[in-house]
Tab-separated table of C-alpha atoms and ligand atoms in Angstrom:
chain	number	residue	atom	x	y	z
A	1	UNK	CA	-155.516	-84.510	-132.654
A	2	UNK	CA	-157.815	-86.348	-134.631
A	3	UNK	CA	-159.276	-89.720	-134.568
A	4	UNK	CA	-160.403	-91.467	-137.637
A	5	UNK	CA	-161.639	-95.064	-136.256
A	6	UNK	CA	-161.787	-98.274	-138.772
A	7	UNK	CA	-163.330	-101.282	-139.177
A	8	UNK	CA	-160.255	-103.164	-139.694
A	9	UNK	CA	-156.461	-102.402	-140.745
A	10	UNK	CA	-157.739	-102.463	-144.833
A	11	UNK	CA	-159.902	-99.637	-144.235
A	12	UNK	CA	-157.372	-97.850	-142.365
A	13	UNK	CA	-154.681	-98.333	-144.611
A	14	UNK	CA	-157.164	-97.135	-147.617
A	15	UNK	CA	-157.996	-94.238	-145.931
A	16	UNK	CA	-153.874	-93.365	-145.292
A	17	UNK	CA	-153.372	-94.019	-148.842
A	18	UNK	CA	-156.489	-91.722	-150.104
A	19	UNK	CA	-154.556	-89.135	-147.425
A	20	UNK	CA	-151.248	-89.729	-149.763
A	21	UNK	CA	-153.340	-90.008	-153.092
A	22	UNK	CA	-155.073	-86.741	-152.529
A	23	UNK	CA	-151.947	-84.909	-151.177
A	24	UNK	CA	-149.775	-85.995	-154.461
A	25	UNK	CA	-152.211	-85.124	-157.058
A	26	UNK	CA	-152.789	-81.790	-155.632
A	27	UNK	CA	-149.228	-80.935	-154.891
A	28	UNK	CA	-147.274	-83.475	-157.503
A	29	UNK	CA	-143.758	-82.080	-156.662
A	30	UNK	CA	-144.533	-82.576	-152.212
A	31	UNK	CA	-142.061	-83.868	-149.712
A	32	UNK	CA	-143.529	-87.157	-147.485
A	33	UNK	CA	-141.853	-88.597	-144.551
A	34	UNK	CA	-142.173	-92.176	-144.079
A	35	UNK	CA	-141.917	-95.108	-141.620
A	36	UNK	CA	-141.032	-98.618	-141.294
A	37	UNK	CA	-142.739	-101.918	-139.741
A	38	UNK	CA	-145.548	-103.752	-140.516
A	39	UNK	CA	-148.505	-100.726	-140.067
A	40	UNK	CA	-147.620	-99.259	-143.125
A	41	UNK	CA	-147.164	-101.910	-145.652
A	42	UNK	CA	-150.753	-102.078	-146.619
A	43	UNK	CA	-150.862	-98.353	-147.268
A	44	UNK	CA	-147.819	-98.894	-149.309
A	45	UNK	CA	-149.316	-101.795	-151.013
A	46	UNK	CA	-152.322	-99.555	-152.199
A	47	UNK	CA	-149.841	-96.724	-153.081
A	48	UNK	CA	-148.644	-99.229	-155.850
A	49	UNK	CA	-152.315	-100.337	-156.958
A	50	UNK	CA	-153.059	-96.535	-157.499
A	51	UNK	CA	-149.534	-96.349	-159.683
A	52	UNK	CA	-150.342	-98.996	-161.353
A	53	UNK	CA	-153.940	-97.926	-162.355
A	54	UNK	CA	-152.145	-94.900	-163.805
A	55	UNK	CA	-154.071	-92.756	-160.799
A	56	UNK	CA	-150.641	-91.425	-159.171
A	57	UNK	CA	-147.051	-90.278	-160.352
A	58	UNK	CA	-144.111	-90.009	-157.909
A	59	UNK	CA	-141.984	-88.701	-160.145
A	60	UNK	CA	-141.933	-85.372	-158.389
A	61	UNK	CA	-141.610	-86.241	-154.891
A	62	UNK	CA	-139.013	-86.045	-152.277
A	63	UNK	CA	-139.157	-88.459	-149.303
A	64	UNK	CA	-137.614	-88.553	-145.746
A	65	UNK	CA	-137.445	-91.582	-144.184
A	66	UNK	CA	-137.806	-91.503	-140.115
A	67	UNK	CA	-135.286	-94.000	-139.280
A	68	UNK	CA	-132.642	-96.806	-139.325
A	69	UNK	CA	-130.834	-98.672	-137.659
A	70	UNK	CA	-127.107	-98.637	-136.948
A	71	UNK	CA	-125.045	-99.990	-137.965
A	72	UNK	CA	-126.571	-101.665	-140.722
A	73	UNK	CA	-125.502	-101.958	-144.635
A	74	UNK	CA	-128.054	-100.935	-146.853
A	75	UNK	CA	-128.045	-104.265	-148.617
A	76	UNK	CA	-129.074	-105.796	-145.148
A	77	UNK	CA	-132.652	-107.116	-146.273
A	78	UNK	CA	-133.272	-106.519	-142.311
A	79	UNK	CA	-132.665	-102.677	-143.151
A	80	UNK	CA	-135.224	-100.114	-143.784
A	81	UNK	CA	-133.397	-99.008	-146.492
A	82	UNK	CA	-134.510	-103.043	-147.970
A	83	UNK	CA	-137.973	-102.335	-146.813
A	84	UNK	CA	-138.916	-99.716	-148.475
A	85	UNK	CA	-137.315	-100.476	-151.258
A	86	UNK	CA	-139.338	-103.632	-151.238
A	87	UNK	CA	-142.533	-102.060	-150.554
A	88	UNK	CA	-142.963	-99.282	-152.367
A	89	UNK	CA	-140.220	-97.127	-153.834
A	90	UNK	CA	-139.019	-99.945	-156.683
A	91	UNK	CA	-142.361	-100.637	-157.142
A	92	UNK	CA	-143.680	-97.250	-158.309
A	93	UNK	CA	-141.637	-94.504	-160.226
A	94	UNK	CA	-139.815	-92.560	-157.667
A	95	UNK	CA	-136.485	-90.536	-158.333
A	96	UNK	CA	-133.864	-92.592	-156.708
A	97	UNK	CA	-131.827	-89.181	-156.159
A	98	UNK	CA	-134.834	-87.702	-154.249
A	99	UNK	CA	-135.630	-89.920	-151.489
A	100	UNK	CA	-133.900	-89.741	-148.248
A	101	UNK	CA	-133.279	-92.460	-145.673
A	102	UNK	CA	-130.807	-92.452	-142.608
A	103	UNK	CA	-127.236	-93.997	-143.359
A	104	UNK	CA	-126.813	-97.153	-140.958
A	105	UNK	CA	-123.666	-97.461	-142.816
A	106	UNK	CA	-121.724	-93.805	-141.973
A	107	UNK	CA	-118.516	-93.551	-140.177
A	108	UNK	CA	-119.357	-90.455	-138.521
A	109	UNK	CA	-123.370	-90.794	-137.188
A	110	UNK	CA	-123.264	-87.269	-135.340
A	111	UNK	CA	-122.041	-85.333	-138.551
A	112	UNK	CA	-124.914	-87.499	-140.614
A	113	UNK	CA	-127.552	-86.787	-138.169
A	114	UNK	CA	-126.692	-82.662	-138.348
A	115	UNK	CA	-126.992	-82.938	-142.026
A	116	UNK	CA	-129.909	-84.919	-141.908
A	117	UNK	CA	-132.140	-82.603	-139.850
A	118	UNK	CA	-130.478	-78.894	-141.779
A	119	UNK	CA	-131.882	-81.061	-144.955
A	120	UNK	CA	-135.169	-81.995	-144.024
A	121	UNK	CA	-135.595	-78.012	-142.420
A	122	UNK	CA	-134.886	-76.874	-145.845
A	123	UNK	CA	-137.435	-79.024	-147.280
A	124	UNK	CA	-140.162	-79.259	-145.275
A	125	UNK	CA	-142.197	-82.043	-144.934
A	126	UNK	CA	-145.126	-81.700	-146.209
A	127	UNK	CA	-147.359	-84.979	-145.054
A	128	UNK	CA	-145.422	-87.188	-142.139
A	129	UNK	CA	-146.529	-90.864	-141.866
A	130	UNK	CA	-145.577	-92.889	-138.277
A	131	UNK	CA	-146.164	-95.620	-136.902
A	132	UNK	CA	-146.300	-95.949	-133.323
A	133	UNK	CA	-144.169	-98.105	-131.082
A	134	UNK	CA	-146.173	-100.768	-128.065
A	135	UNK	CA	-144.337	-98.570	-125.767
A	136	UNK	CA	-145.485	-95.601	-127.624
A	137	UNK	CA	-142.076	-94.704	-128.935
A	138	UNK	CA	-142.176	-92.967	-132.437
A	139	UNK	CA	-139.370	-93.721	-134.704
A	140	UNK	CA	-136.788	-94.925	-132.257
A	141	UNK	CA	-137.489	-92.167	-129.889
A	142	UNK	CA	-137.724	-94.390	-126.948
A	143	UNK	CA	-139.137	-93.487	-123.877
A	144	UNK	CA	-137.036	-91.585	-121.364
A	145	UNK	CA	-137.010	-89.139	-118.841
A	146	UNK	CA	-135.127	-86.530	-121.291
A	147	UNK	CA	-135.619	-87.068	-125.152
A	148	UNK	CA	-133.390	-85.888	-127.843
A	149	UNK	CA	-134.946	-82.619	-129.917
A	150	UNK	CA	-133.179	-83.906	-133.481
A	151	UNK	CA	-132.084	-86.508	-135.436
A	152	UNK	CA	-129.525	-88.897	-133.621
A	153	UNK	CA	-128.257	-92.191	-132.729
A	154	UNK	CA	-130.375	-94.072	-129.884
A	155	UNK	CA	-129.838	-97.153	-127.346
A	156	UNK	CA	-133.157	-99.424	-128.894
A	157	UNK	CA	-135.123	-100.427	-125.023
A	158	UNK	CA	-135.171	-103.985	-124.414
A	159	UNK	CA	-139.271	-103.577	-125.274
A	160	UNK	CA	-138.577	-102.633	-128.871
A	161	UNK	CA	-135.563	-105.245	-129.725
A	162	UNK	CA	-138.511	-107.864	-128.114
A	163	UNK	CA	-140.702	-106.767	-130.917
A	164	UNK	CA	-138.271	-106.467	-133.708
A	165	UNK	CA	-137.417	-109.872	-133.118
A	166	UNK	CA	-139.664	-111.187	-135.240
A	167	UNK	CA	-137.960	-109.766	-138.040
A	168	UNK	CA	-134.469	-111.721	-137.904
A	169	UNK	CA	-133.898	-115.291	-137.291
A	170	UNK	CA	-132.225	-116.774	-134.546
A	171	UNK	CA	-128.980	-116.602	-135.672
A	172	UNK	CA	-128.974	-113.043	-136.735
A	173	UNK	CA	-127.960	-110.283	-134.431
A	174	UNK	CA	-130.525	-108.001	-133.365
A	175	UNK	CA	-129.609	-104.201	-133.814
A	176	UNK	CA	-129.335	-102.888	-130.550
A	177	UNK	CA	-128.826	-99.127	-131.634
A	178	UNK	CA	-130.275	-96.843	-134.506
A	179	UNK	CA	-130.539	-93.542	-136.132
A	180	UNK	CA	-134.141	-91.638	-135.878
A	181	UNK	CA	-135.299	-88.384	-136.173
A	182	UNK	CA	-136.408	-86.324	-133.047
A	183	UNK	CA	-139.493	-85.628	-131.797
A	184	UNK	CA	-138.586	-82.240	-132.672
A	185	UNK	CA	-137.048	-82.362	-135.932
A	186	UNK	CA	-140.575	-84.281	-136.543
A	187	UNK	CA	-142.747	-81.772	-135.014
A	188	UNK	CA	-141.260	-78.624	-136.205
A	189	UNK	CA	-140.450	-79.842	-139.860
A	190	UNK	CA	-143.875	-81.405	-140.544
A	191	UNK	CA	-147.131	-79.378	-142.365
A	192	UNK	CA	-149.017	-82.662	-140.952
A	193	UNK	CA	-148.726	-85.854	-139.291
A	194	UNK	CA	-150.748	-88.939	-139.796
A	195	UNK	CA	-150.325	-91.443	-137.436
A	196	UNK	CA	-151.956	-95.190	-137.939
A	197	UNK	CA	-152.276	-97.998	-135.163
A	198	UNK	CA	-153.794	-101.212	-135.785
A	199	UNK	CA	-154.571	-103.928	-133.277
A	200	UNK	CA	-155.015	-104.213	-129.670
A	201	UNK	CA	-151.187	-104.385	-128.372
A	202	UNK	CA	-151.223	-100.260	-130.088
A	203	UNK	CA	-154.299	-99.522	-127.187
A	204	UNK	CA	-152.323	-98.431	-124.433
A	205	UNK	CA	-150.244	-96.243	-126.580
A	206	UNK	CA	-153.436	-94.827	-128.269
A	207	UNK	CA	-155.140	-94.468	-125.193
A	208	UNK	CA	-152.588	-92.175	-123.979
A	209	UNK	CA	-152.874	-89.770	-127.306
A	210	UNK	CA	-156.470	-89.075	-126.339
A	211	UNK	CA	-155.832	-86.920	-123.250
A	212	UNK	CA	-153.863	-83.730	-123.070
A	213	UNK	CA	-150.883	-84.548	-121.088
A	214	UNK	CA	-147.565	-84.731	-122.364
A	215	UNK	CA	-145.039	-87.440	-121.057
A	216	UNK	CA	-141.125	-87.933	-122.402
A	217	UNK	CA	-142.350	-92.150	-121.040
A	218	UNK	CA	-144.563	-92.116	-124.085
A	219	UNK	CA	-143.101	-90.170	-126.975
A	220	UNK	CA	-146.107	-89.992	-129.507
A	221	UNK	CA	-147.480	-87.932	-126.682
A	222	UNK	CA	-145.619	-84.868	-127.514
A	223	UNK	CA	-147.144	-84.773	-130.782
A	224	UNK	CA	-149.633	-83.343	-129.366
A	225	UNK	CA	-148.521	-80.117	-129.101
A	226	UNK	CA	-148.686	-80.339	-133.453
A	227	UNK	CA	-151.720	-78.342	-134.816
A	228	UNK	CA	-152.321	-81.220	-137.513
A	229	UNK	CA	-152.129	-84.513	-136.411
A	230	UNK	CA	-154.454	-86.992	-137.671
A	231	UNK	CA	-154.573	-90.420	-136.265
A	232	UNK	CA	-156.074	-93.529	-138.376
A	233	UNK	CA	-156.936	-96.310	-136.162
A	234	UNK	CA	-158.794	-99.681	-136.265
A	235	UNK	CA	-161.130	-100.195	-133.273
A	236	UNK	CA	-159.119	-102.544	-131.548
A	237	UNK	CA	-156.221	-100.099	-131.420
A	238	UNK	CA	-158.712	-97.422	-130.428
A	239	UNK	CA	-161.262	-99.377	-128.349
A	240	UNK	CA	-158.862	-102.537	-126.519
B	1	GLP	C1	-140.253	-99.844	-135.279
B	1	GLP	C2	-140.071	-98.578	-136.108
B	1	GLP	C3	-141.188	-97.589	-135.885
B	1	GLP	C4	-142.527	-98.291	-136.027
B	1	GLP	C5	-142.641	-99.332	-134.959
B	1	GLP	C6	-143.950	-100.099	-135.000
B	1	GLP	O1	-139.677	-99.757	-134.031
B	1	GLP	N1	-138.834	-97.939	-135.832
B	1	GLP	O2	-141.071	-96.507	-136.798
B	1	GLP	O3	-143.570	-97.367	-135.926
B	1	GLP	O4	-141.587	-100.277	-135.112
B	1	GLP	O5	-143.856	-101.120	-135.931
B	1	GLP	P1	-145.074	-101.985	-136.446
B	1	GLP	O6	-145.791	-101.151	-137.423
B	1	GLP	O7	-144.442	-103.193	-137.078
B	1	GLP	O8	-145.886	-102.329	-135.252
């Protein structure tokens, strides 16, 4: 793994999007998987200023999004589907028929979840961009004592519906239960993996990427048996 350390979350969400920039203009028709929450807004947010300086085109790529939850409409503006619609893809020019992001709304979440991992195999991803979970969970692969290889539906721990919260109002129901890809259909499907962390409730789960042990407790720890994983940090994430 490798550690890129920042001054602060602008820098590291610059040097994500330079990671993105670079990867698009060399390979304009690549497949990028991407996450959710508040890391990766401003690296989506610079995505759009490099659009709209005429310095990227999206028209070529496919994208794979890691997660959703379930149930949950796509018009939700709590979904992820809302997010990233928000955030980046209606803001640049990508082909709506080429981006991918889990169903919250399916009747039958085992049969989408099958489908879901045989497409992303036949793809390949080519540059995978996660967040990371307090808990270290990636996705919503949660900690556990066993974790799930591929994509599937998951039980959200009481740590991570605590720190979605902040997302709904009062009155609004908290999704208890969602759709991510595995650890393995991440793993085995990516070319690379960029992770970014910002601020000092991410330490813990930093801390435990820099050693070489491998614990189902802390999921982003089994990423480290990937041969390209690049993690873009601020200090406090890194440092405490
Ligand atoms: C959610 C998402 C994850 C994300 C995590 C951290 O649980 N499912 O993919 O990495 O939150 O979110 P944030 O970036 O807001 O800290």
């Amino acid at each position: 793994m490798k550690f890129i350390v920042c001054e602060n979350y602008d820098e590291m969400s610059t040097k994500a999007a330079e990671m993105y920039k670079n990867l698009i203009n060399s390979k304009p028709d690549c497949v990028l998987g991407l996450a959710t929450g508040d890391t990766p807004k401003g690296t989506y947010k610079k995505l759009v200023e490099y659009y709209n300086a005429g310095e990227i085109d999206f028209s070529g790529i496919t994208t794979f999004n890691l997660d959703e939850y379930y149930p949950m409409k796509k018009d939700n503006p709590q979904s992820y589907n809302w997010f990233m619609n928000e955030n980046l893809f209606s803001l640049v020019n990508f082909k709506k028929e080429n981006i991918n992001i889990p169903d919250g709304s399916t009747d039958n979440p085992e049969e989408f979840c099958e489908n879901y991992d045989k497409k992303i195999e036949s793809y390949g991803i080519d540059l995978m961009l996660l967040g990371i979970g307090k808990n270290g969970h990636i996705g919503f692969n949660e900690p556990d004592d066993q974790l799930i290889t591929g994509t599937h539906v998951t039980q959200l721990t009481e740590s991570t519906i605590d720190a979605n919260s902040r997302f709904f109002s009062a009155d609004e129901q908290i999704p208890t239960s969602a759709i991510s890809m595995g650890m393995v259909s991440i793993i085995k499907n990516s070319r690379s993996i960029l992770l970014i962390a910002n601020g000092k409730g991410k330490h813990d789960a930093i801390e435990s990427l820099k050693d070489n042990k491998i614990n189902p407790q802390i999921p982003a720890t089994l990423l480290k048996v990937h041969p390209d994983v690049t993690i873009i940090c601020d200090k406090e994430a890194y440092f405490g």
